[in-house]
mmCIF file of C-alpha atoms in Angstrom:
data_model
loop_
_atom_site.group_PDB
_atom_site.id
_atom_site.type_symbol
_atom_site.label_atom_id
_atom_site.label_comp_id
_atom_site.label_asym_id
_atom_site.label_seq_id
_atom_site.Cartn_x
_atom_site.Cartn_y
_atom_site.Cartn_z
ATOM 1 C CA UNK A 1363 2.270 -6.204 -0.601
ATOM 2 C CA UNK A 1364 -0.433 -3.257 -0.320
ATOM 3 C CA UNK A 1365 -3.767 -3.686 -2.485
ATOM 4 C CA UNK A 1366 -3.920 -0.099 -2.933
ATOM 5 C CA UNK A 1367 -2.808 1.935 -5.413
ATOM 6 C CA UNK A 1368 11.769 19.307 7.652
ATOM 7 C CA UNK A 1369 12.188 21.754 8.078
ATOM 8 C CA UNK A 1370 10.420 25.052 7.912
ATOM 9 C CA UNK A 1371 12.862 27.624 6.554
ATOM 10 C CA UNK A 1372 13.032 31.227 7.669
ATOM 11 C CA UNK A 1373 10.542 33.422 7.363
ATOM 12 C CA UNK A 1374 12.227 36.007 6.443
ATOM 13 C CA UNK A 1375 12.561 36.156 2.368
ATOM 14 C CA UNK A 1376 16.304 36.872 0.703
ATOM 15 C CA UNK A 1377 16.062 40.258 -0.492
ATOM 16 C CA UNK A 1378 15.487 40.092 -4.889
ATOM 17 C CA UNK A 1379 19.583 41.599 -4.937
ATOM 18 C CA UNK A 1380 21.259 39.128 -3.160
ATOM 19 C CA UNK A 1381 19.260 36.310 -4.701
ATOM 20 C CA UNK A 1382 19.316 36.671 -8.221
ATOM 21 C CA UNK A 1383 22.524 36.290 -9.012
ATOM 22 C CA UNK A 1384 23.719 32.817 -7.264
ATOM 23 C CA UNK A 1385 27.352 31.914 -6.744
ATOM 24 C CA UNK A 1386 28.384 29.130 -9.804
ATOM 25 C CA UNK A 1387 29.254 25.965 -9.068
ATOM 26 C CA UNK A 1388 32.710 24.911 -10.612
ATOM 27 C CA UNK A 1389 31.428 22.535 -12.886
ATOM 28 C CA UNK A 1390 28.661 21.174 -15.540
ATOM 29 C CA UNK A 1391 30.424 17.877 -16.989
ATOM 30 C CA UNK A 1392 30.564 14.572 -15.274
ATOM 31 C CA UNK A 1393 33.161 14.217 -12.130
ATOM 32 C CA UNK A 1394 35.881 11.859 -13.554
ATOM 33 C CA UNK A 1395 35.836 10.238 -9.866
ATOM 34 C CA UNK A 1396 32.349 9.312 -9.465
ATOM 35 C CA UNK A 1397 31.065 9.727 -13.284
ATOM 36 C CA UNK A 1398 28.387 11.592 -11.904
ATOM 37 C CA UNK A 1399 26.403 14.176 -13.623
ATOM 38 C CA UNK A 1400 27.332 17.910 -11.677
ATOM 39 C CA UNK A 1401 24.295 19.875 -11.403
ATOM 40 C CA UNK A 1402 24.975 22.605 -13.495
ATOM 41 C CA UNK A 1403 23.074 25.525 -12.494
ATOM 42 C CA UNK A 1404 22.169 26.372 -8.375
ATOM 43 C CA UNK A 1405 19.075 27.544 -7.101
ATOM 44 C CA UNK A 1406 18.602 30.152 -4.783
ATOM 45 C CA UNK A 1407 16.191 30.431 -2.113
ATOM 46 C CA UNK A 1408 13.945 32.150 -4.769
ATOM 47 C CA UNK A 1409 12.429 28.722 -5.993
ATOM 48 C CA UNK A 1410 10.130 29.617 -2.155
ATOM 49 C CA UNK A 1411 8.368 32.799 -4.271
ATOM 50 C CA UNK A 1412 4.842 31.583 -5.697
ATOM 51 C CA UNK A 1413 4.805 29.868 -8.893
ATOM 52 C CA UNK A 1414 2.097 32.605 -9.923
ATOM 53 C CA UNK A 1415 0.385 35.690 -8.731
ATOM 54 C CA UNK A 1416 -2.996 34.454 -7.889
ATOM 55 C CA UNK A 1417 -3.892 31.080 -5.873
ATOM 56 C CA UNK A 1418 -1.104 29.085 -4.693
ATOM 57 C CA UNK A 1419 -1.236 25.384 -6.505
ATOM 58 C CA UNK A 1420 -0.866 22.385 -4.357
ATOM 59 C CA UNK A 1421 -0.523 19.274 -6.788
ATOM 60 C CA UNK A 1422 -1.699 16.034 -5.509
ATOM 61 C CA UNK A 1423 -0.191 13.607 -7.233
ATOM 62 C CA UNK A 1424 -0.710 9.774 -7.038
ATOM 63 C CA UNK A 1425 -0.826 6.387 -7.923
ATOM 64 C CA UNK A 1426 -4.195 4.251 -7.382
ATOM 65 C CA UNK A 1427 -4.181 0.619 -8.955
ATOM 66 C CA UNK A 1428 -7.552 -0.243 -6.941
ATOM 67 C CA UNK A 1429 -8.782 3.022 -5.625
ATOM 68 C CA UNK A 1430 -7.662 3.206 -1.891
ATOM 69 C CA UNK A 1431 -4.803 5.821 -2.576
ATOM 70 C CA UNK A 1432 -7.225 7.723 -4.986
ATOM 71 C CA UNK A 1433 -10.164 8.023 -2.263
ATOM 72 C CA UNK A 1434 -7.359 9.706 -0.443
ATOM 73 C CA UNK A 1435 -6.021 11.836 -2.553
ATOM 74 C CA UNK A 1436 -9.991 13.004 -3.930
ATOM 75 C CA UNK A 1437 -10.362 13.725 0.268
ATOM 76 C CA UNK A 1438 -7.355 15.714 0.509
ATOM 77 C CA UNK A 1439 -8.075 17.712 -2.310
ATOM 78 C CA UNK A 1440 -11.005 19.004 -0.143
ATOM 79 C CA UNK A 1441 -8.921 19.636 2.766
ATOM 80 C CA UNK A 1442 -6.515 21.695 0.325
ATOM 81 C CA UNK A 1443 -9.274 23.780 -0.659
ATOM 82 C CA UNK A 1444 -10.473 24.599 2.880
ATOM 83 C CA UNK A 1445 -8.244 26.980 2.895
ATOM 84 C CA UNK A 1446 -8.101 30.705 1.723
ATOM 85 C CA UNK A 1447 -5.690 30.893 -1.605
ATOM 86 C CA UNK A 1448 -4.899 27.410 -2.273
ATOM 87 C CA UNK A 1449 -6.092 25.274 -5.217
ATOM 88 C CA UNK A 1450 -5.537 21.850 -4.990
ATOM 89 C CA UNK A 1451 -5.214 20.022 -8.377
ATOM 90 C CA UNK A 1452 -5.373 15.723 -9.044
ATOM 91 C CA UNK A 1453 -2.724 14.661 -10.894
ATOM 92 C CA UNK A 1454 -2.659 10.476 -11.734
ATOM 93 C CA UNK A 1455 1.288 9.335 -12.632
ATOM 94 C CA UNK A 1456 1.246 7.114 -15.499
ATOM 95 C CA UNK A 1457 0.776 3.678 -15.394
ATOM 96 C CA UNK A 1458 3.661 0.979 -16.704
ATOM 97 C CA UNK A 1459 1.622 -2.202 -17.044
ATOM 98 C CA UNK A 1460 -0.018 -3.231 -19.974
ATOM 99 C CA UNK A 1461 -3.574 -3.184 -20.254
ATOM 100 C CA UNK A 1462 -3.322 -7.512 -20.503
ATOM 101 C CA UNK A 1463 -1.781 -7.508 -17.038
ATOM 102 C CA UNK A 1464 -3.838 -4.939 -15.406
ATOM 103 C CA UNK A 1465 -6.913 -6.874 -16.219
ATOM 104 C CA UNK A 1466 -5.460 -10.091 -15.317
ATOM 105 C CA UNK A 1467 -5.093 -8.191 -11.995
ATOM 106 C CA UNK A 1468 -8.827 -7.027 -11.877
ATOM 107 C CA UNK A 1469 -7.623 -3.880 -11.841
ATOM 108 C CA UNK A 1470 -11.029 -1.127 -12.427
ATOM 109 C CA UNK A 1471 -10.639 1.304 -15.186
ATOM 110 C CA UNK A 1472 -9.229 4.678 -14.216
ATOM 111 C CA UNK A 1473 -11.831 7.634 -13.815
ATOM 112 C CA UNK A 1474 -10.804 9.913 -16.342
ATOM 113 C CA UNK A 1475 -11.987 12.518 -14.769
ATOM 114 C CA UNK A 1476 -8.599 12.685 -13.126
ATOM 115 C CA UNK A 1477 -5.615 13.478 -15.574
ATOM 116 C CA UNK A 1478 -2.268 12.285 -15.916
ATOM 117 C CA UNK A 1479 0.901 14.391 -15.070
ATOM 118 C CA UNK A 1480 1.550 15.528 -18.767
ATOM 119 C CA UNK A 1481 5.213 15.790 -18.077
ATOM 120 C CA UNK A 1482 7.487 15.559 -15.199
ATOM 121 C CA UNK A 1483 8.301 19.284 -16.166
ATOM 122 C CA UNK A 1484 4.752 20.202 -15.257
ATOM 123 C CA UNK A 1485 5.898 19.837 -11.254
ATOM 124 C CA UNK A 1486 7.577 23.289 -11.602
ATOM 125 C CA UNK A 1487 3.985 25.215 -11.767
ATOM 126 C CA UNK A 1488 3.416 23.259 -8.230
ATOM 127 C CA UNK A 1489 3.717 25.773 -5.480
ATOM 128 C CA UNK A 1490 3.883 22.136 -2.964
ATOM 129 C CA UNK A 1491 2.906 18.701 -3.440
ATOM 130 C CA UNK A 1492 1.441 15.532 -1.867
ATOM 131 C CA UNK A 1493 2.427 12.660 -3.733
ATOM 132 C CA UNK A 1494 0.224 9.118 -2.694
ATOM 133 C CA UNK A 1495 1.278 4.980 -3.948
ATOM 134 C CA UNK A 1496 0.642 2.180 -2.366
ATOM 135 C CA UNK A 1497 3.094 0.467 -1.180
ATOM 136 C CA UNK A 1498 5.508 -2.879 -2.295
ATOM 137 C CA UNK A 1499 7.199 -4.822 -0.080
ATOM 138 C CA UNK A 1500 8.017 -1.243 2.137
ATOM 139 C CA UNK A 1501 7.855 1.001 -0.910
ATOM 140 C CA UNK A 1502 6.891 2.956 -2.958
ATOM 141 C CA UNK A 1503 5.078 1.122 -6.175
ATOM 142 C CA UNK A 1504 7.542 0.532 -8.908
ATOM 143 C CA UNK A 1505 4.895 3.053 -11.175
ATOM 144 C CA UNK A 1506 5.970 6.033 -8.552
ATOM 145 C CA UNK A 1507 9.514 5.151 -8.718
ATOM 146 C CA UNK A 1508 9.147 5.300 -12.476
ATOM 147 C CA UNK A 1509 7.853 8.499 -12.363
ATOM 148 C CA UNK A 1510 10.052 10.126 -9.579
ATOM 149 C CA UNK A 1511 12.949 8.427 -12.118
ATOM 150 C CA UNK A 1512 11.972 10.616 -15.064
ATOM 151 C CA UNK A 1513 12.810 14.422 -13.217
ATOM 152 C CA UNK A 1514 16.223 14.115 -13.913
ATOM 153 C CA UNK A 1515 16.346 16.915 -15.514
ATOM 154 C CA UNK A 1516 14.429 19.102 -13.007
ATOM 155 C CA UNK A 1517 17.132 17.593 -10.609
ATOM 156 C CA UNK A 1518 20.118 18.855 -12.955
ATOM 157 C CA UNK A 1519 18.791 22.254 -13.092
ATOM 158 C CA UNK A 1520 17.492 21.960 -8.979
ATOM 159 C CA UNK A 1521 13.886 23.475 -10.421
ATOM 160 C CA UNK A 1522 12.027 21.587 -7.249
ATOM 161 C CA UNK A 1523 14.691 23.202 -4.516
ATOM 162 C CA UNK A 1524 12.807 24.289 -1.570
ATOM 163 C CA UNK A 1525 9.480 23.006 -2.201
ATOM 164 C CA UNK A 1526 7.538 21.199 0.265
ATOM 165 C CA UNK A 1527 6.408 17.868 -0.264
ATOM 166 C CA UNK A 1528 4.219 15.073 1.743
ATOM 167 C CA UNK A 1529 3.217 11.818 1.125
ATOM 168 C CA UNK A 1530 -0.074 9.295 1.750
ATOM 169 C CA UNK A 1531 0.022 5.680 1.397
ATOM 170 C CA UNK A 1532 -1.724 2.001 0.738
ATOM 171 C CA UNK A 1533 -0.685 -1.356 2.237
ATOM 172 C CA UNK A 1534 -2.532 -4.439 2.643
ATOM 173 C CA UNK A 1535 -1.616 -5.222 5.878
ATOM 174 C CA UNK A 1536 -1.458 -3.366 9.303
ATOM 175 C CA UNK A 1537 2.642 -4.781 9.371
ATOM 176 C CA UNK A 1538 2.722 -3.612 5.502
ATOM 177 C CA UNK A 1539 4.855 -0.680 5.602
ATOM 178 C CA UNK A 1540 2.707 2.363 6.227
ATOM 179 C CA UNK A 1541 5.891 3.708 7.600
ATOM 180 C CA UNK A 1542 8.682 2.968 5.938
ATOM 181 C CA UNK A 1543 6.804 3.303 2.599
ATOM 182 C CA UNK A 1544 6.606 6.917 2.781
ATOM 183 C CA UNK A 1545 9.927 6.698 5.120
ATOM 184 C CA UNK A 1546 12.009 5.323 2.033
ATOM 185 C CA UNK A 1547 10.481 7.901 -0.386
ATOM 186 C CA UNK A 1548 12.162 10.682 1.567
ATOM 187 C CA UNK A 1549 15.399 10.044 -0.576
ATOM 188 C CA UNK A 1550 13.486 11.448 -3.619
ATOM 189 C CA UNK A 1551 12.709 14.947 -2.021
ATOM 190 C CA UNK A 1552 16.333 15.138 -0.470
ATOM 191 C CA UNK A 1553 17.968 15.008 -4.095
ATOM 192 C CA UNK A 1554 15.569 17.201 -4.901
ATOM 193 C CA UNK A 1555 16.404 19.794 -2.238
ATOM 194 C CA UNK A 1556 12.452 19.544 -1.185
ATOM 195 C CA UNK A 1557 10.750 19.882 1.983
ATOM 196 C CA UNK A 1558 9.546 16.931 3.627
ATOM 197 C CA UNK A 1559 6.473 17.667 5.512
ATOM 198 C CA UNK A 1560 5.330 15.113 7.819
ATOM 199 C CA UNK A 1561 1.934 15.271 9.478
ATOM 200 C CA UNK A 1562 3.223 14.545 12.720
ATOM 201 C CA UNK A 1563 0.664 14.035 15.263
ATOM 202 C CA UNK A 1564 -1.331 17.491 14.504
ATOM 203 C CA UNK A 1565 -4.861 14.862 13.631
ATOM 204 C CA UNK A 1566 -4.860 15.133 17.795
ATOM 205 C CA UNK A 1567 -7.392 12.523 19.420
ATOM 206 C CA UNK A 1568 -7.556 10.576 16.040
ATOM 207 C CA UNK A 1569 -4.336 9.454 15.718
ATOM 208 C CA UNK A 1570 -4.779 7.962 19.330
ATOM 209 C CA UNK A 1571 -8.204 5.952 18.544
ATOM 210 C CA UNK A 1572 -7.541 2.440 19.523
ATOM 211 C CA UNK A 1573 -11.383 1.048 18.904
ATOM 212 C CA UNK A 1574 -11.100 -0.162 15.329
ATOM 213 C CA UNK A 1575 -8.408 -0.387 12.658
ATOM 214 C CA UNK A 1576 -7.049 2.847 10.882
ATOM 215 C CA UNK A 1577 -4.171 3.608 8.911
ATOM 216 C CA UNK A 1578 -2.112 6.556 8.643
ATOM 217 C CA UNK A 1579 1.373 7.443 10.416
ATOM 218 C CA UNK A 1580 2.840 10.783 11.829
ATOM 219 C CA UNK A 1581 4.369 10.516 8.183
ATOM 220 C CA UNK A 1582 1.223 10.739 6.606
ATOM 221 C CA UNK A 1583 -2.152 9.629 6.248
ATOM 222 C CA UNK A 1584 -2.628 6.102 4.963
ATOM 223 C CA UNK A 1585 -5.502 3.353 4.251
ATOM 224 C CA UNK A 1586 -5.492 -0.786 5.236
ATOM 225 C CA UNK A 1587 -6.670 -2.106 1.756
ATOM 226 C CA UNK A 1588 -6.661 -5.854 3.319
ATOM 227 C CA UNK A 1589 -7.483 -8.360 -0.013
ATOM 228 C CA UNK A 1590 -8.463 -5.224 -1.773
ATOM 229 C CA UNK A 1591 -12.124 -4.772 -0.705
ATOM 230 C CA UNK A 1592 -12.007 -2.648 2.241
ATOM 231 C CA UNK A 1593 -12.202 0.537 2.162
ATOM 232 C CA UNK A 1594 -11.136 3.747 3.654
ATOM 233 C CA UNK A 1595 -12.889 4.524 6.526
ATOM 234 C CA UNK A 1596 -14.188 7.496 8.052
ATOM 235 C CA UNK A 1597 -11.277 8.171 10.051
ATOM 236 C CA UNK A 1598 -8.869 7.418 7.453
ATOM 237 C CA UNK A 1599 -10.287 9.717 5.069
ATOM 238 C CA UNK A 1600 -10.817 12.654 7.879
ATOM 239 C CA UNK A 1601 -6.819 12.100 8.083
ATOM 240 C CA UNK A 1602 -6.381 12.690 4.458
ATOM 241 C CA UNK A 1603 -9.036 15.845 4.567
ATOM 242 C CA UNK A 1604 -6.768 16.886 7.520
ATOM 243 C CA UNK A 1605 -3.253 16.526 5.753
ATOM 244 C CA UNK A 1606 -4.440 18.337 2.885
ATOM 245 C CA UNK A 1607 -5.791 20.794 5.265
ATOM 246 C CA UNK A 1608 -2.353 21.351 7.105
ATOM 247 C CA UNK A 1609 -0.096 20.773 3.777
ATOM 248 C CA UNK A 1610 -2.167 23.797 2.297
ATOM 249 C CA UNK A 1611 -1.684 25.740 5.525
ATOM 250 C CA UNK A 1612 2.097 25.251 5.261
ATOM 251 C CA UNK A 1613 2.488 26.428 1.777
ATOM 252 C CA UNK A 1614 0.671 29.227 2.008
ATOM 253 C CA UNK A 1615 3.167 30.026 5.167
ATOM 254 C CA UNK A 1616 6.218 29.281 3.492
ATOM 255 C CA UNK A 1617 5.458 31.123 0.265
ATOM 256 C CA UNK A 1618 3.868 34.316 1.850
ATOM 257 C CA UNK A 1619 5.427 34.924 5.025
#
């Protein structure tokens, strides 16, 4: 258990005529085979258009219980903002333990310089996302899940539909998960109708540097928190620069192309 905390559509936008007015879907009311909630409303491939008129917003949001998965996500926020028309913005999820257990866990206080989410339906003003936990037993921390849990609504309505999405993890060990943590989250964006965009293997020589230990995955980048003192290290945190770098250069392709 970790210490620490797709497709590219066409460029070519559906004209405003065609997409405005989406075909209904039959129903609104649960199906009496699987008692499953029916979506009621569908989203068009309109939910690509910028979320506003100036600066495209890339949320990072994440969950840090000892500070490995926030030193990545404060890096990445500086790769977000290398480039031209792309504001990066720190989002913490909230926590679920109690304040007894956290310190029984030697957990540090949060900086409160970062904010938490102040509602799941805040995700909507997101233009694309990188969303960072650590990881337990292969996934994501039970404080993502909770979070990812409460958008049902945005999921009824399809609100995140066509939004790209990443993800950057923690695990203790170099056998932790680091794959199939951010592997197993991809079931949250695909209910969504979001993007999954991996990194791949676009860090070049670095993700080929055999000389000392580094996390991070063509999924995304990633820290070794060992017992929970180590930190990230310089490669590590040039990955996380880098995704945020090539996230932000994907938005801003997808949205304005």
């Amino acid at each position: 258990m970790g210490k620490g905390g797709g497709c590219v559509p066409s460029k070519k936008k559906i004209s405003k005529s065609t997409s405005q007015n989406p075909p209904p879907i039959p129903s609104g009311e649960p199906d009496s085979a699987t008692n499953d909630v029916v979506p009621s409303t569908e989203r068009s491939i309109d939910t690509l258009t910028p979320a506003n008129t100036q600066n495209l917003k890339l949320f990072i949001i994440f969950y840090s219980m000892y500070g490995h998965v926030e030193s990545l996500a404060r890096r990445m926020k500086k790769g977000v903002e290398a480039v031209d028309g792309v504001d990066a913005v720190l989002y913490r999820i909230p926590e679920t333990l109690s304040e007894e257990i956290l310190v029984q866990m030697r957990a540090p206080v949060k900086d409160d310089s970062i904010p938490e989410i102040p509602s799941p339906e805040e995700l909507v003003n997101a233009d694309g996302f990188l969303f960072g936990f650590p990881t337990r037993y292969g996934c994501m921390a039970a404080q993502m899940k909770a979070f990812f849990d409460s958008t049902g609504q945005l999921w009824s309505e399809q609100k995140l539909a066509g939004k790209p999405a990443g993800f950057f993890v923690s695990t203790g060990t170099q056998g932790g998960g680091q794959e199939t943590t951010a592997w197993t989250a991809i079931t949250q964006l695909a209910h969504h109708g979001m993007l999954f965009v991996p990194i791949g293997y676009t860090f070049g020589a670095g993700m080929f540097k055999m000389e000392s230990i580094r996390g991070g995955t063509p999924y995304g980048a990633g820290v070794f928190a060992g017992d929970g003192t180590r930190e990230a290290s310089d490669t590590e945190l040039a990955l996380a620069e880098h995704q945020g770098k090539y996230m932000a250069a994907v938005v801003k392709k997808l949205v304005q192309d």
